[in-house]
Coordinates of C-alpha atoms and ligand atoms in Angstrom, one line a residue:
M266 CA -6.3 8.1 -29.1
Q267 CA -9.7 7.4 -27.5
Q268 CA -11.9 4.8 -29.3
A269 CA -15.3 3.4 -28.5
W270 CA -16.1 -0.2 -29.3
L271 CA -19.7 -1.2 -29.6
P272 CA -20.5 -4.9 -29.7
D273 CA -23.9 -6.5 -28.9
L274 CA -22.6 -7.7 -25.5
I275 CA -19.7 -7.0 -23.2
Y276 CA -18.5 -9.3 -20.4
V277 CA -18.0 -7.2 -17.3
D278 CA -18.2 -8.2 -13.6
G279 CA -19.1 -11.7 -14.4
H280 CA -22.1 -10.9 -16.7
F281 CA -22.8 -9.9 -20.3
R282 CA -24.2 -6.4 -20.7
S283 CA -26.0 -5.0 -23.7
D284 CA -26.4 -1.4 -25.0
V285 CA -23.0 -0.3 -23.7
A286 CA -19.8 0.7 -25.5
L287 CA -16.3 0.2 -24.2
V288 CA -14.2 3.3 -24.4
C289 CA -10.4 2.8 -24.4
D290 CA -7.1 4.3 -25.3
Q291 CA -4.3 1.9 -24.4
T292 CA -6.3 1.2 -21.2
V293 CA -10.0 0.8 -20.5
L294 CA -11.4 4.2 -19.7
R295 CA -15.1 3.5 -19.1
L296 CA -18.3 1.9 -20.2
E297 CA -20.9 4.2 -21.5
P298 CA -24.5 3.9 -22.8
A299 CA -24.5 3.0 -26.5
G300 CA -26.8 5.9 -27.3
E301 CA -24.3 8.5 -26.0
T302 CA -21.2 7.1 -27.6
R303 CA -19.5 8.9 -30.4
N304 CA -18.1 7.3 -33.6
P305 CA -17.9 3.8 -32.2
I306 CA -16.4 0.8 -34.1
V307 CA -19.7 -1.2 -34.3
L308 CA -19.1 -4.9 -33.9
K309 CA -22.4 -6.3 -35.0
N310 CA -23.4 -9.7 -33.8
R311 CA -20.4 -9.9 -31.6
A312 CA -19.7 -10.3 -27.9
L313 CA -16.6 -8.8 -26.4
L314 CA -14.6 -10.4 -23.6
P315 CA -11.3 -9.7 -21.8
G316 CA -8.3 -11.1 -23.5
L317 CA -7.1 -14.6 -22.4
V318 CA -3.8 -14.9 -20.6
N319 CA -1.6 -17.9 -21.4
A320 CA 0.5 -18.3 -18.3
H321 CA 2.8 -21.1 -19.4
S322 CA 4.2 -21.6 -22.9
H323 CA 7.3 -23.0 -24.6
A324 CA 6.8 -21.4 -27.9
F325 CA 9.4 -23.2 -29.9
Q326 CA 7.8 -26.6 -29.1
R327 CA 5.3 -25.7 -31.8
V328 CA 7.8 -27.4 -34.2
I329 CA 7.2 -30.9 -32.7
R330 CA 3.5 -30.8 -33.0
G331 CA 2.4 -34.0 -34.7
R332 CA 5.9 -35.5 -34.6
T333 CA 5.6 -37.4 -31.3
E334 CA 2.2 -39.1 -31.6
H335 CA 3.7 -42.5 -32.3
R336 CA 6.0 -44.9 -30.5
S337 CA 8.7 -47.5 -31.4
P338 CA 7.3 -51.0 -31.6
H339 CA 7.3 -53.0 -28.3
S340 CA 8.3 -49.9 -26.2
R341 CA 6.5 -47.9 -23.7
D342 CA 6.2 -44.2 -24.5
S343 CA 6.1 -41.6 -21.7
F344 CA 6.9 -38.0 -20.8
W345 CA 10.6 -39.0 -20.6
T346 CA 10.8 -40.5 -24.2
W347 CA 8.8 -37.4 -25.5
R348 CA 11.4 -35.2 -23.9
E349 CA 14.1 -36.9 -25.9
Q350 CA 12.3 -36.0 -29.1
M351 CA 11.7 -32.5 -27.9
Y352 CA 15.4 -32.0 -27.1
A353 CA 16.4 -33.2 -30.5
A354 CA 14.3 -30.5 -32.1
A355 CA 15.4 -27.8 -29.6
N356 CA 19.0 -28.5 -30.5
R357 CA 18.6 -28.0 -34.2
L358 CA 17.0 -24.6 -34.2
T359 CA 18.9 -21.5 -35.3
P360 CA 18.1 -18.1 -33.7
E361 CA 16.1 -17.1 -36.7
E362 CA 14.2 -20.3 -36.6
I363 CA 13.4 -19.8 -32.9
Y364 CA 12.0 -16.4 -33.8
A365 CA 9.9 -17.9 -36.7
A366 CA 8.6 -20.8 -34.6
S367 CA 7.8 -18.5 -31.7
R368 CA 6.0 -16.1 -34.0
M369 CA 3.9 -19.0 -35.3
A370 CA 2.9 -20.0 -31.8
F371 CA 2.1 -16.4 -30.8
L372 CA 0.1 -16.0 -34.0
E373 CA -2.0 -19.0 -33.2
M374 CA -2.4 -17.6 -29.7
A375 CA -3.6 -14.3 -31.0
L376 CA -6.1 -15.9 -33.3
S377 CA -7.6 -17.8 -30.3
G378 CA -8.1 -14.7 -28.2
I379 CA -4.9 -14.8 -26.1
T380 CA -3.5 -11.3 -25.6
A381 CA -0.6 -12.1 -23.2
V382 CA 1.7 -15.0 -22.6
G383 CA 4.1 -16.2 -19.9
E384 CA 7.0 -17.6 -22.0
F385 CA 9.0 -20.1 -20.0
H386 CA 12.2 -19.8 -22.0
Y387 CA 15.2 -22.1 -21.5
L388 CA 17.2 -22.1 -24.7
H389 CA 20.1 -19.8 -24.0
H390 CA 23.1 -21.0 -26.0
A391 CA 24.2 -22.0 -29.5
P392 CA 23.6 -25.7 -30.4
D393 CA 27.2 -26.6 -29.4
G394 CA 26.6 -25.1 -25.9
A395 CA 28.7 -22.0 -26.4
P396 CA 27.2 -18.8 -25.2
Y397 CA 26.2 -16.2 -27.9
S398 CA 28.0 -12.9 -27.7
D399 CA 24.8 -11.5 -26.5
P400 CA 23.8 -14.1 -23.7
N401 CA 20.1 -13.1 -24.2
M402 CA 20.0 -13.3 -28.0
L403 CA 17.4 -16.1 -28.0
E404 CA 15.4 -14.4 -25.3
R405 CA 15.3 -11.2 -27.4
E406 CA 14.3 -13.2 -30.5
V407 CA 11.3 -14.6 -28.6
I408 CA 10.4 -11.2 -27.3
R409 CA 10.7 -9.8 -30.8
A410 CA 8.4 -12.5 -32.1
A411 CA 5.7 -11.6 -29.5
R412 CA 6.0 -7.9 -30.2
D413 CA 5.8 -8.5 -34.0
V414 CA 2.6 -10.5 -33.5
G415 CA 1.3 -7.8 -31.1
I416 CA 0.7 -9.8 -27.9
R417 CA 2.2 -9.0 -24.5
I418 CA 4.9 -11.3 -23.2
A419 CA 6.4 -12.0 -19.7
L420 CA 9.7 -13.6 -20.7
L421 CA 10.3 -16.0 -17.8
R422 CA 14.0 -16.6 -18.1
V423 CA 14.8 -20.1 -17.1
A424 CA 17.7 -21.2 -14.7
Y425 CA 18.9 -24.7 -15.5
A426 CA 22.0 -26.0 -13.7
R427 CA 22.1 -29.8 -14.0
A428 CA 20.4 -33.0 -15.4
G429 CA 19.2 -34.0 -11.9
F430 CA 20.2 -35.2 -8.5
E431 CA 23.2 -37.6 -8.8
K432 CA 22.8 -37.6 -12.6
E433 CA 25.5 -37.4 -15.2
S434 CA 25.2 -34.2 -17.3
D435 CA 23.0 -34.7 -20.3
P436 CA 24.6 -33.5 -23.6
Q437 CA 21.1 -32.8 -24.9
Q438 CA 20.8 -30.0 -22.3
I439 CA 23.9 -28.0 -23.3
R440 CA 21.8 -25.1 -24.7
F441 CA 20.1 -24.6 -21.3
I442 CA 22.8 -24.8 -18.7
E443 CA 24.0 -21.8 -16.7
A444 CA 25.9 -23.7 -14.0
S445 CA 26.2 -21.0 -11.4
P446 CA 23.6 -18.5 -10.0
D447 CA 26.2 -15.7 -10.6
T448 CA 26.2 -16.4 -14.4
Y449 CA 22.4 -16.6 -14.4
L450 CA 21.9 -13.4 -12.5
K451 CA 24.5 -11.5 -14.6
N452 CA 22.6 -12.5 -17.8
L453 CA 19.3 -11.8 -16.2
E454 CA 20.3 -8.3 -15.1
Q455 CA 21.5 -7.6 -18.6
L456 CA 18.2 -8.7 -20.0
L457 CA 16.4 -6.4 -17.5
R458 CA 18.1 -3.5 -19.2
A459 CA 17.0 -4.5 -22.8
P460 CA 15.5 -1.6 -24.8
E461 CA 12.5 -3.7 -25.9
L462 CA 11.1 -3.7 -22.3
K463 CA 10.6 0.0 -22.2
D464 CA 6.9 0.3 -23.2
G465 CA 5.3 -2.3 -20.9
A466 CA 4.4 -4.8 -23.6
A467 CA 7.2 -7.1 -22.5
W468 CA 8.7 -7.8 -19.1
I469 CA 10.9 -10.4 -17.3
G470 CA 10.3 -13.0 -14.7
V471 CA 12.6 -15.6 -13.0
A472 CA 12.0 -19.3 -13.8
P473 CA 14.1 -21.9 -12.0
H474 CA 13.2 -24.9 -14.2
S475 CA 12.4 -27.4 -11.5
V476 CA 13.8 -28.9 -8.3
R477 CA 15.4 -31.5 -10.4
A478 CA 17.4 -29.0 -12.5
V479 CA 18.3 -26.4 -9.9
P480 CA 19.9 -27.3 -6.6
L481 CA 18.6 -25.6 -3.4
D482 CA 21.3 -22.9 -2.9
Y483 CA 21.0 -21.8 -6.5
L484 CA 17.3 -21.7 -6.1
K485 CA 17.4 -19.6 -3.0
T486 CA 19.8 -17.1 -4.5
I487 CA 17.7 -16.4 -7.6
I488 CA 14.3 -16.4 -5.8
E489 CA 15.8 -13.8 -3.4
F490 CA 16.8 -11.7 -6.4
A491 CA 13.3 -12.0 -7.8
N492 CA 11.7 -11.0 -4.5
T493 CA 14.1 -8.0 -4.2
H494 CA 13.3 -6.8 -7.7
R495 CA 9.6 -7.7 -7.6
L496 CA 9.7 -10.2 -10.4
V497 CA 7.4 -13.1 -10.7
V498 CA 8.8 -16.6 -10.2
H499 CA 7.6 -19.6 -12.2
M500 CA 8.8 -23.2 -11.7
H501 CA 7.7 -26.7 -12.9
V502 CA 6.5 -28.5 -9.7
A503 CA 5.2 -32.0 -9.2
E504 CA 4.5 -32.9 -12.8
Q505 CA 5.8 -36.5 -12.7
P506 CA 6.1 -39.1 -9.9
A507 CA 9.8 -39.6 -10.7
E508 CA 10.5 -35.9 -9.8
I509 CA 8.9 -36.4 -6.4
E510 CA 10.9 -39.6 -5.7
A511 CA 14.2 -37.8 -6.7
C512 CA 13.3 -34.9 -4.5
F513 CA 12.7 -37.2 -1.5
K514 CA 16.1 -38.8 -2.1
E515 CA 17.9 -35.5 -2.1
Y516 CA 16.0 -33.5 0.5
E517 CA 13.7 -36.0 2.3
R518 CA 10.8 -33.8 1.3
S519 CA 8.5 -33.4 -1.7
P520 CA 9.2 -30.5 -4.0
L521 CA 6.3 -28.4 -2.6
A522 CA 7.3 -29.3 1.0
L523 CA 10.8 -28.2 0.2
L524 CA 9.7 -24.9 -1.3
D525 CA 7.4 -24.3 1.7
T526 CA 9.8 -25.1 4.5
E527 CA 12.6 -23.1 2.8
G528 CA 10.3 -20.1 2.6
L529 CA 10.3 -19.9 -1.1
L530 CA 6.6 -19.8 -1.8
S531 CA 4.9 -16.4 -2.0
A532 CA 2.2 -14.5 -3.9
R533 CA 4.8 -13.9 -6.6
F534 CA 5.4 -17.7 -7.0
T535 CA 3.6 -19.9 -9.6
A536 CA 3.9 -23.7 -9.4
V537 CA 3.4 -25.0 -12.9
H538 CA 1.5 -28.3 -13.0
G539 CA 1.1 -29.1 -9.3
I540 CA -0.4 -32.5 -10.0
Y541 CA 1.2 -34.9 -7.5
V542 CA 0.4 -33.1 -4.3
T543 CA -1.1 -33.8 -0.9
R544 CA -4.0 -31.9 0.8
E545 CA -1.4 -30.5 3.2
E546 CA 0.7 -29.2 0.4
I547 CA -2.3 -27.5 -1.1
R548 CA -3.0 -25.8 2.2
A549 CA 0.6 -24.6 2.3
V550 CA 0.3 -23.1 -1.2
A551 CA -2.9 -21.4 -0.1
R552 CA -1.3 -20.2 3.2
R553 CA 1.6 -18.6 1.2
Q554 CA -0.8 -17.1 -1.3
A555 CA 1.1 -18.8 -4.1
N556 CA -0.4 -19.6 -7.6
V557 CA -0.7 -22.7 -9.6
C558 CA -0.7 -23.0 -13.3
A559 CA -2.4 -26.0 -14.9
C560 CA -1.7 -27.1 -18.5
P561 CA -4.4 -29.8 -19.1
T562 CA -4.1 -30.2 -22.9
T563 CA -0.4 -30.8 -22.5
E564 CA -0.8 -32.9 -19.4
R565 CA -3.3 -35.2 -21.1
N566 CA -1.0 -35.4 -24.2
L567 CA 2.0 -36.4 -22.1
G568 CA 0.1 -38.7 -19.8
D569 CA 1.2 -36.6 -16.8
G570 CA -2.0 -37.0 -14.7
T571 CA -4.8 -34.7 -13.6
I572 CA -4.7 -31.7 -11.3
P573 CA -6.9 -31.7 -8.2
V574 CA -8.2 -28.3 -9.2
D575 CA -11.3 -28.5 -7.0
A576 CA -9.0 -28.7 -3.9
Y577 CA -6.9 -25.8 -5.0
L578 CA -9.8 -23.5 -5.8
N579 CA -11.7 -24.4 -2.6
A580 CA -8.5 -23.6 -0.7
G581 CA -8.5 -20.2 -2.4
V582 CA -5.5 -20.8 -4.6
P583 CA -5.6 -18.9 -7.9
V584 CA -5.3 -21.4 -10.8
S585 CA -4.1 -20.1 -14.2
L586 CA -3.8 -22.0 -17.5
G587 CA -1.0 -22.6 -20.0
T588 CA -0.7 -24.1 -23.5
D589 CA 2.8 -25.4 -22.5
S590 CA 3.9 -27.9 -25.3
Q591 CA 1.5 -26.3 -27.9
I592 CA 0.0 -29.6 -28.8
Q593 CA -3.1 -27.5 -29.1
I594 CA -3.4 -23.7 -28.7
D595 CA -6.9 -23.1 -27.3
L596 CA -6.9 -21.9 -23.8
L597 CA -10.7 -22.4 -23.5
E598 CA -10.1 -26.1 -24.1
D599 CA -7.7 -26.0 -21.2
A600 CA -10.3 -24.3 -19.1
R601 CA -13.0 -26.8 -19.8
E602 CA -10.6 -29.7 -19.3
L603 CA -10.1 -28.7 -15.7
E604 CA -13.8 -29.5 -15.0
Y605 CA -13.9 -32.5 -17.3
H606 CA -11.0 -34.2 -15.6
L607 CA -12.9 -33.9 -12.3
R608 CA -16.1 -35.3 -13.9
L609 CA -14.3 -38.3 -15.2
N610 CA -12.4 -38.9 -11.9
Q611 CA -15.4 -38.3 -9.6
N612 CA -18.2 -39.7 -11.8
A613 CA -20.1 -36.4 -11.2
R614 CA -21.0 -33.2 -13.0
N615 CA -20.4 -29.5 -12.3
V616 CA -17.8 -30.4 -9.7
L617 CA -16.5 -26.8 -9.7
A618 CA -19.9 -25.2 -9.0
P619 CA -19.3 -22.5 -6.3
S620 CA -19.8 -24.0 -2.8
D621 CA -21.7 -20.8 -1.9
E622 CA -24.8 -21.8 -3.8
T623 CA -26.8 -18.6 -3.4
E624 CA -29.1 -17.6 -6.2
K625 CA -26.4 -15.4 -7.5
N626 CA -24.0 -18.2 -7.8
A627 CA -26.3 -20.8 -9.2
D628 CA -27.0 -19.3 -12.6
E629 CA -26.3 -21.1 -15.9
S630 CA -22.8 -19.7 -16.2
A631 CA -21.6 -20.2 -12.6
V632 CA -19.1 -22.9 -13.4
A633 CA -18.0 -21.3 -16.6
R634 CA -17.3 -18.1 -14.7
R635 CA -14.9 -19.8 -12.5
L636 CA -13.1 -21.5 -15.4
F637 CA -13.0 -18.2 -17.4
S638 CA -11.3 -16.4 -14.5
C639 CA -8.6 -19.1 -14.6
A640 CA -8.0 -18.2 -18.2
T641 CA -8.0 -14.4 -17.6
T642 CA -7.6 -12.8 -14.1
S643 CA -5.6 -15.6 -12.5
G644 CA -3.3 -15.8 -15.5
A645 CA -2.6 -12.1 -15.3
L646 CA -1.9 -12.4 -11.6
S647 CA 0.5 -15.2 -12.2
I648 CA 2.5 -13.5 -14.9
G649 CA 2.5 -10.1 -13.1
F650 CA 0.3 -7.6 -14.8
D651 CA -3.1 -6.1 -14.2
G652 CA -4.9 -7.6 -17.2
G653 CA -7.7 -10.1 -17.4
S654 CA -10.7 -7.9 -16.9
L655 CA -12.3 -4.8 -18.5
E656 CA -12.3 -2.7 -15.3
P657 CA -11.5 1.0 -15.9
G658 CA -7.7 1.3 -15.7
A659 CA -7.0 -2.3 -17.0
P660 CA -5.1 -2.7 -20.2
A661 CA -7.4 -2.5 -23.3
D662 CA -6.8 -6.2 -24.1
F663 CA -9.9 -8.0 -25.4
F664 CA -11.4 -10.3 -28.1
T665 CA -14.7 -10.7 -29.7
V666 CA -16.7 -13.8 -30.8
D667 CA -19.2 -14.1 -33.6
L668 CA -22.6 -14.8 -32.0
D669 CA -23.7 -16.6 -35.1
D670 CA -20.8 -19.0 -35.1
P671 CA -22.4 -22.5 -35.2
S672 CA -20.5 -23.5 -32.0
I673 CA -22.3 -20.9 -29.9
A674 CA -25.3 -19.8 -32.0
G675 CA -28.6 -19.4 -30.0
A676 CA -26.9 -18.7 -26.7
S677 CA -28.7 -16.2 -24.3
P678 CA -26.8 -13.6 -22.4
E679 CA -27.3 -15.8 -19.3
N680 CA -25.7 -18.9 -20.8
L681 CA -23.4 -17.3 -23.3
L682 CA -20.3 -17.7 -21.1
A683 CA -21.1 -21.4 -20.6
N684 CA -21.4 -21.7 -24.3
V685 CA -18.0 -19.9 -24.8
V686 CA -16.2 -21.9 -22.1
F687 CA -17.6 -25.3 -22.9
S688 CA -18.2 -25.2 -26.7
L689 CA -16.6 -22.3 -28.5
S690 CA -14.7 -23.2 -31.7
R691 CA -11.6 -21.1 -32.1
T692 CA -12.8 -20.0 -35.5
A693 CA -15.6 -17.9 -33.7
V694 CA -12.9 -15.4 -32.6
R695 CA -13.2 -12.4 -34.8
D696 CA -11.3 -9.4 -33.4
V697 CA -8.3 -9.3 -31.0
V698 CA -7.2 -6.0 -29.5
V699 CA -4.1 -5.5 -27.4
G700 CA -3.4 -2.1 -25.7
G701 CA -6.2 -0.6 -27.8
R702 CA -4.7 -1.8 -31.1
R703 CA -6.5 -4.3 -33.2
I704 CA -4.1 -7.1 -34.2
V705 CA -6.8 -9.6 -35.5
A706 CA -9.7 -8.3 -37.6
D707 CA -12.4 -10.6 -39.0
G708 CA -10.5 -13.6 -37.8
R709 CA -7.3 -12.8 -39.6
H710 CA -3.9 -11.3 -38.5
A711 CA -2.3 -8.8 -40.9
Q712 CA 0.9 -10.8 -41.2
Q713 CA -0.7 -14.2 -41.1
E714 CA 0.5 -15.4 -44.5
G715 CA 4.1 -14.5 -44.1
I716 CA 4.3 -16.0 -40.6
V717 CA 2.8 -19.3 -41.7
T718 CA 5.0 -19.5 -44.9
S719 CA 8.2 -19.0 -43.0
F720 CA 7.1 -21.5 -40.4
C721 CA 6.4 -24.1 -43.0
Q722 CA 9.9 -23.7 -44.4
I723 CA 11.4 -24.6 -41.0
Q724 CA 9.1 -27.6 -40.7
S725 CA 10.3 -28.9 -44.1
R726 CA 13.9 -28.5 -43.1
L727 CA 13.4 -30.3 -39.7
Ligands
LIG633 ZN1 6.5 -26.5 -19.2

């Protein structure tokens, strides 16, 4: 059914326009003059923007929020000690709890304006390591959670073969392991036939966990499958110095150099994190038209490091964003953090200002525009769908913000995007629409109470 939406302002082609309505069914049909539109839903005092795309998430990790912000006396805490705590939680969750925890994370995403997620999913088996009778039971629980909340999901099914190069197997990883590429592909093919993928709201990608967890032959086999079947490929790359060292030991190359020289980088490939990289590696990523996904709120929480996003963007690499560990679900915070890390590192401001400083590129929202496209179009490109904008033909996925919210009140159309990207409080998000269907109205989701209640029950058990 066609529906016109009439807010005060609509963000199209990098600018806010007034006096226009957005006409959609499940996709965007057109913009039309406000005076000519029939029976619009009037969104007074609101600005409408394309839905945010969260390209990297581990939904179940929502259960450890607030549980890892301390350390044992006289010890040093790091990514690796955090991982122990994360594994302990992962290994206790039942399928129903994985559904409920994921639904909580997806609810929080929806409330913040996220309309699609790339879910990097690595829990496959029962807590004792035995496969479920349906080897994709947990994948399907996570897809069900996204569908019940109403956001789109790219389920990036993870391949995990080993603890690491020359490492004993880790009993904490038994829920992840599919030791051979044959097993992985058999299960993946079965998932590709799942009935819940029929309507385009959910789809599948291939996610070799990391160079550490997947040996080269395995990696080549599953990436070849992904390329043949036109599936996106996501992989953790260069998040921690220890990963780089281990890769040099095994292959005498860094992870990105390995992926490049083995011909595994392509426009379908997204390197998640990409922090410890050389200029030459960035050029290789650009040459292969591959993508990078940064997760700054998680990276700062885990002490991973900061991404050289200026170098990636200037080389033409699309950079998307992910909420990753769910320490915070607010993709605009990730967007602003990209620029803020550079300011802190370089003792400068507006580092990401477009290098082409024509009048057109020097307006008040020029930097914000670049960051906002990381949170929208680059995210959609990374997870493999045509969202992230309000062009005719794009999915009707969008959100609105309250122009009187104290965090952005007083903004002009020229600097509204800079207000949104640098200062918006998540509470300013009022409506969220996915595929033409409103899933959040007036800042609330219809199933919000039930989702929160069942999540609280899990948290008290854990
Ligand atoms: Zn991750």
